[in-house]
XYZ file of C-alpha atoms in Angstrom:
445
model
C 0.000 0.000 0.000
C 1.370 3.385 -0.979
C 1.541 5.946 1.786
C -0.580 9.029 1.371
C 1.099 12.347 0.755
C 1.777 14.335 3.907
C -0.546 17.260 4.432
C 0.018 20.121 6.839
C -2.812 21.000 9.197
C -3.181 23.411 12.102
C -4.464 22.952 15.641
C -5.747 26.231 17.074
C -5.194 25.646 20.796
C -5.081 27.694 23.984
C -1.360 26.864 24.113
C -0.813 28.297 20.648
C -1.182 27.631 16.945
C 0.390 24.187 16.450
C 1.456 22.847 13.054
C 0.856 19.123 12.529
C 1.133 16.627 9.670
C -1.684 14.456 8.359
C -0.681 11.140 6.796
C -2.129 7.637 6.466
C -5.197 8.245 8.598
C -3.558 10.054 11.523
C -2.516 13.579 12.447
C 0.771 14.036 14.303
C 1.849 17.116 16.225
C 5.473 16.354 17.085
C 7.927 17.676 19.660
C 5.808 20.241 21.479
C 7.754 21.734 24.379
C 5.750 21.302 27.602
C 8.402 22.598 30.025
C 11.911 24.054 30.322
C 14.692 23.206 32.720
C 18.231 24.075 33.687
C 20.657 21.351 34.704
C 19.708 19.787 38.041
C 16.709 22.060 38.508
C 13.004 21.298 38.534
C 11.116 21.852 35.283
C 9.125 25.037 34.688
C 5.875 24.789 32.705
C 6.169 26.227 29.185
C 4.093 29.353 28.561
C 1.561 29.543 25.704
C 3.188 30.719 22.479
C 2.321 33.883 20.557
C 4.025 32.512 17.431
C 3.315 29.362 15.422
C 4.648 26.177 17.061
C 6.535 24.076 14.510
C 8.338 20.828 15.300
C 12.148 20.979 15.101
C 13.956 19.347 12.176
C 15.561 16.791 14.474
C 13.819 15.086 17.374
C 15.188 16.315 20.745
C 16.496 13.520 22.970
C 18.140 13.506 26.394
C 21.923 12.929 26.096
C 22.583 9.216 26.502
C 24.983 6.384 25.768
C 23.742 3.969 23.122
C 23.451 0.393 24.356
C 24.723 -2.237 21.866
C 22.487 -4.843 23.526
C 19.366 -2.703 23.161
C 20.242 -1.888 19.558
C 20.584 -5.608 18.919
C 17.230 -6.288 20.571
C 15.240 -3.406 19.075
C 17.111 -2.895 15.815
C 18.291 0.227 14.007
C 17.491 3.419 15.953
C 18.429 6.001 13.277
C 20.416 8.171 15.698
C 21.049 10.730 12.946
C 17.398 11.807 13.255
C 17.856 12.904 16.894
C 19.603 15.829 18.547
C 20.822 15.850 22.152
C 19.039 18.348 24.417
C 19.468 18.456 28.204
C 16.117 20.221 28.548
C 14.273 17.445 26.780
C 10.727 18.176 27.948
C 8.810 17.489 24.733
C 5.671 15.574 23.889
C 4.066 14.440 20.641
C 0.373 13.865 19.954
C -1.098 11.371 17.469
C -4.818 11.643 16.678
C -7.116 9.893 14.196
C -7.943 12.160 11.259
C -11.620 11.158 11.199
C -12.727 12.435 14.607
C -16.291 13.753 14.673
C -16.858 17.323 15.810
C -17.145 17.575 19.613
C -16.130 13.906 19.985
C -13.976 13.283 23.065
C -11.504 10.445 22.669
C -9.740 8.445 25.404
C -6.129 9.533 25.873
C -3.193 7.157 26.356
C 0.098 8.694 27.531
C 3.173 6.639 26.596
C 6.062 6.729 29.081
C 8.986 4.965 27.404
C 11.382 2.547 29.054
C 15.160 2.219 28.909
C 16.381 1.662 32.493
C 15.750 5.368 33.287
C 18.910 5.895 31.215
C 18.172 5.660 27.483
C 15.268 6.147 25.096
C 12.936 8.799 23.763
C 9.195 9.270 23.386
C 9.445 9.434 19.600
C 11.282 6.258 18.616
C 9.808 4.705 15.466
C 9.447 1.371 17.298
C 6.828 3.083 19.495
C 5.035 5.013 16.754
C 1.360 4.747 17.827
C -0.176 5.455 14.380
C -1.443 1.906 13.825
C -3.046 1.732 17.265
C -4.597 5.197 16.945
C -6.222 4.317 13.603
C -7.508 0.927 14.715
C -8.924 1.931 18.081
C -9.863 5.588 17.553
C -7.879 6.880 20.510
C -5.327 9.645 21.066
C -1.782 8.708 22.094
C 0.626 11.231 23.613
C 4.299 10.224 23.762
C 6.464 11.943 26.372
C 10.212 12.605 26.548
C 11.829 13.509 29.853
C 15.248 13.758 31.485
C 17.105 10.507 31.963
C 20.164 9.082 33.653
C 22.547 11.490 35.304
C 20.244 14.430 34.436
C 16.942 12.963 35.612
C 17.373 9.945 37.883
C 20.387 10.449 40.128
C 20.651 12.895 43.004
C 20.566 13.307 46.750
C 21.228 16.918 47.708
C 20.065 20.453 46.982
C 22.526 20.945 44.137
C 21.610 17.636 42.512
C 18.045 16.730 43.525
C 16.782 13.265 42.569
C 13.586 12.306 40.733
C 13.788 15.165 38.209
C 12.611 12.789 35.493
C 9.469 12.157 37.543
C 8.926 15.895 37.926
C 9.250 16.255 34.144
C 6.561 13.633 33.566
C 4.284 15.351 36.095
C 4.674 18.620 34.161
C 3.814 16.763 30.955
C 0.663 15.389 32.588
C -0.328 18.876 33.740
C 0.098 20.117 30.154
C -1.980 17.232 28.799
C -4.720 17.835 31.374
C -4.859 21.512 30.355
C -4.676 21.250 26.589
C -5.551 17.769 25.292
C -9.226 18.717 24.821
C -8.040 21.137 22.093
C -6.934 18.053 20.145
C -10.178 16.139 20.713
C -9.046 14.266 23.815
C -11.069 13.629 26.961
C -9.135 15.315 29.770
C -11.045 13.215 32.306
C -10.100 9.900 30.689
C -6.315 9.674 30.708
C -4.445 6.368 30.911
C -0.707 6.145 31.532
C 1.035 3.351 29.616
C 4.622 2.464 30.465
C 6.994 -0.373 29.720
C 10.039 -1.410 31.761
C 11.409 1.666 33.580
C 8.464 3.609 32.124
C 6.187 1.230 34.023
C 8.318 1.714 37.130
C 7.912 5.488 36.777
C 4.133 5.138 36.430
C 3.871 2.926 39.524
C 5.690 5.632 41.481
C 3.592 8.433 39.985
C 0.637 6.701 41.648
C 2.170 7.621 45.035
C 3.732 10.961 44.045
C 2.769 14.377 45.353
C 1.138 16.758 42.898
C -0.620 14.298 40.569
C -4.185 14.563 41.871
C -6.657 14.312 38.990
C -4.006 14.081 36.271
C -4.777 10.463 35.271
C -7.382 7.806 35.976
C -5.836 4.541 34.777
C -2.452 2.891 34.379
C -1.086 0.090 32.211
C 2.227 -1.160 33.602
C 4.186 -3.537 31.361
C 7.330 -5.357 32.513
C 8.178 -2.958 35.338
C 11.345 -4.122 37.162
C 9.757 -3.540 40.569
C 11.962 -6.221 42.096
C 14.909 -3.820 41.735
C 13.280 -0.915 43.594
C 14.302 -1.939 47.126
C 17.143 -0.598 49.302
C 18.885 1.463 46.631
C 19.968 4.310 48.915
C 23.619 3.323 49.503
C 24.131 2.494 45.861
C 22.687 5.837 44.749
C 24.777 7.745 47.306
C 27.973 6.106 46.073
C 27.108 6.720 42.408
C 26.244 10.350 43.169
C 29.496 10.956 45.055
C 31.667 9.386 42.353
C 30.040 11.441 39.576
C 30.075 14.728 41.507
C 33.015 15.994 39.421
C 30.802 15.881 36.304
C 28.114 18.234 37.557
C 29.547 21.377 35.915
C 30.848 19.764 32.713
C 29.715 21.933 29.783
C 29.816 19.159 27.193
C 26.883 16.845 27.987
C 28.131 14.193 25.561
C 31.476 14.098 27.386
C 29.521 13.473 30.582
C 28.034 10.431 28.872
C 31.509 9.116 28.085
C 32.758 9.671 31.623
C 30.023 8.506 34.001
C 30.123 4.894 32.808
C 33.414 4.325 34.627
C 31.612 4.794 37.945
C 28.493 2.677 37.499
C 27.897 0.646 40.699
C 29.090 -2.941 40.740
C 26.586 -5.801 40.448
C 28.934 -7.864 42.605
C 28.717 -5.288 45.411
C 25.040 -4.300 45.143
C 23.400 -7.270 43.476
C 20.955 -7.266 40.585
C 19.656 -3.762 41.321
C 22.979 -2.400 40.061
C 21.958 -3.593 36.599
C 19.669 -0.524 36.684
C 21.879 2.067 38.403
C 19.536 5.002 37.781
C 16.055 5.073 39.253
C 13.375 6.649 41.381
C 14.645 7.537 44.851
C 12.494 7.249 47.949
C 12.516 9.831 50.713
C 12.879 12.775 48.324
C 10.078 14.759 46.643
C 7.739 13.800 45.154
C 8.018 10.367 46.849
C 7.497 9.033 50.350
C 9.995 6.927 52.284
C 10.484 3.383 50.998
C 8.937 1.789 54.092
C 5.770 3.842 53.509
C 5.339 2.905 49.849
C 3.239 -0.262 50.156
C 0.721 1.432 52.430
C 0.676 4.506 50.174
C -0.159 2.370 47.131
C -2.916 0.692 49.129
C -4.328 4.042 50.287
C -4.437 5.353 46.698
C -5.831 2.161 45.173
C -9.387 3.413 44.628
C -8.104 6.370 42.584
C -6.720 4.282 39.718
C -7.709 1.365 37.517
C -4.641 -0.839 37.025
C -3.575 -3.289 34.329
C -0.181 -4.756 35.226
C 1.866 -7.678 33.966
C 4.918 -9.054 32.237
C 6.308 -11.258 29.513
C 6.943 -14.884 30.413
C 10.671 -14.901 29.616
C 11.735 -11.342 30.459
C 15.466 -11.959 30.868
C 15.829 -14.520 28.051
C 17.183 -12.203 25.364
C 19.895 -10.826 27.652
C 20.988 -14.282 28.766
C 20.364 -16.504 25.742
C 22.002 -14.235 23.151
C 25.132 -13.725 25.259
C 28.090 -15.305 23.466
C 29.952 -15.749 26.757
C 27.060 -17.586 28.409
C 26.278 -19.681 25.345
C 29.876 -20.843 25.235
C 29.313 -22.660 28.543
C 25.527 -23.044 28.789
C 24.355 -23.348 25.193
C 23.842 -27.118 25.145
C 22.733 -30.061 27.246
C 22.635 -29.532 31.001
C 23.907 -25.978 30.481
C 20.791 -25.147 28.456
C 18.616 -26.413 31.316
C 20.567 -24.258 33.793
C 20.133 -21.228 31.508
C 16.390 -21.839 31.210
C 16.096 -22.041 34.991
C 18.098 -18.829 35.375
C 15.711 -17.041 32.997
C 12.722 -18.368 34.930
C 14.080 -17.382 38.347
C 15.336 -13.941 37.349
C 12.069 -13.158 35.552
C 10.145 -14.183 38.665
C 12.354 -12.156 41.023
C 12.595 -8.927 39.003
C 9.158 -8.855 37.342
C 6.751 -11.695 38.171
C 6.455 -11.773 41.955
C 6.592 -7.958 42.313
C 3.786 -7.508 39.738
C 1.644 -10.064 41.530
C 2.256 -8.448 44.941
C 1.556 -4.992 43.501
C -1.749 -6.219 42.042
C -2.780 -7.955 45.266
C -1.931 -4.893 47.345
C -3.998 -2.731 44.980
C -6.947 -5.109 45.260
C -6.649 -5.132 49.060
C -6.958 -1.347 48.948
C -10.252 -1.676 47.064
C -8.814 -0.892 43.646
C -9.765 -2.325 40.263
C -6.838 -4.374 38.940
C -6.019 -6.924 36.222
C -2.867 -9.064 36.075
C -1.571 -10.324 32.718
C 1.226 -12.445 31.273
C 2.362 -12.688 27.644
C 3.725 -15.981 26.271
C 5.387 -16.996 23.018
C 3.604 -20.300 22.207
C 6.046 -20.934 19.347
C 7.837 -24.282 19.633
C 10.903 -23.246 17.622
C 11.488 -19.929 19.433
C 14.097 -20.683 22.115
C 14.062 -17.076 23.392
C 10.341 -17.259 24.174
C 8.603 -14.005 25.174
C 11.463 -11.713 26.295
C 11.630 -8.167 27.574
C 10.278 -5.716 24.961
C 8.291 -8.321 22.965
C 5.167 -6.391 24.012
C 6.293 -3.283 22.099
C 5.739 -4.551 18.532
C 2.487 -6.111 19.745
C 1.190 -2.775 21.043
C 2.615 -0.447 18.417
C 2.835 -2.628 15.314
C 4.900 -0.763 12.688
C 6.596 -3.649 10.893
C 9.158 -1.512 9.059
C 10.576 -0.157 12.335
C 11.144 -3.669 13.694
C 12.619 -5.335 10.601
C 16.184 -5.372 11.994
C 15.230 -6.554 15.484
C 17.175 -9.635 16.529
C 14.429 -10.356 19.076
C 11.896 -10.988 16.279
C 14.190 -12.928 13.957
C 12.373 -16.255 14.418
C 8.842 -14.833 14.687
C 6.695 -14.348 11.542
C 5.356 -10.778 11.407
C 1.816 -11.956 10.664
C 1.834 -13.622 14.104
C 2.917 -10.361 15.734
C 0.234 -8.486 13.808
C -2.647 -10.886 14.532
C -1.931 -11.125 18.257
C -0.995 -7.451 18.443
C -4.267 -6.264 16.935
C -6.226 -8.186 19.561
C -3.958 -6.933 22.337
C -4.350 -3.343 21.136
C -8.103 -3.845 21.259
C -7.980 -5.043 24.878
C -5.674 -2.254 26.020
C -7.877 0.342 24.292
C -10.980 -1.149 25.949
C -9.261 -0.774 29.309
C -8.312 2.822 28.478
C -11.943 3.626 27.604
C -13.685 1.874 30.476
C -11.184 0.603 33.047
C -12.452 -2.916 32.335
C -11.688 -5.879 30.114
C -14.956 -7.605 29.347
C -15.448 -11.350 29.225
C -16.599 -11.083 25.601
C -13.333 -9.491 24.481
C -11.383 -11.367 21.822
C -8.189 -12.469 23.545
C -4.864 -13.113 21.826
C -3.750 -16.730 22.210
C -0.471 -15.526 23.718
C -2.168 -13.676 26.595
C -3.328 -14.801 30.013
C -5.213 -12.159 31.992
C -7.313 -12.229 35.123
C -8.988 -9.815 37.471
C -7.486 -9.837 40.960
């Protein structure tokens, strides 16, 4: 199918006159600045513009170090299309182009993953166009500060949780202005995968979010790594203190990696050295978090879950591990390691989170995604949910993760999954009559 020619259109909004592009059944308003920030300072809401708002030529992205493993998993990221920006508070809005006048559509806000260290709201692998067209919803993708700029701190000069504060500012912007794009400002669902899901779970117990969202979809959040991170964060902060005034942000990216905490010293949580930090605004103390989630349970509908073999890609594509564990009894040991690490980091914490939410009187569903393919030794690894939710075959064609999976299988199961997730975003429920993908198990807690 030939793509339609791009057509410029204008949104006349209270925030300003915003230029967007119409193509293939959707309208995209890209890279709208929702806030500004200076290094290690809280974001300040962007003021309405008196001039036309036009998206920049290159997509702004928080300075970051590219991960060879993630590139292998996801595929080509087209880094030449992005430009580093420390103040990376931008959002993009994708709407169907056939919305009826005065129609209010459910809004899904995508919070990307990447270990709180890498990623961007506008990666092509998370282009929501297919989902928006199919389900007649609006999807807003959010970029925010990451890594050393957004998720490491511990004092007045370098406060922690700035990435969370960025997302909160984005949600305030969306609450104020999304109705100008046809969205229902009282029906906002946060969708996050991996560290994006971790961020969303913590937004549920953050100060300053009252009324900003009604539902959450948390996919593959590494909640098992959230505990007792204080000493690790303090050490990482102290060792990177010399970088705080470095003018060249890209040089900072080259330098901080030498001081990443040791997994041997701090255990598995050091595999995600950046993260949300308890005991600093906008979060409570760690020991108060369970009760806080329970107290807030009635405020939010929750859909939470994981993929069955979360750690499989990391472990089973490792040349070093395959040298010793690729065959025979070694393969069995590797399979068990995948099972146990998936359970510890993702499975048990998701189940406990769901049960705690239900105990607080909240509406919650727990899901698990499987592979079901006999010849796919990797199974359903971390990130397999992304092509299911977003589709976009061309963006995933170089993904090593999908090498043994026919795209028509991704598309068929993905379309059904997109339908379920959109139903949840509209109503907070998944009905018994819903057509379920064969790869999905889901139950109400």
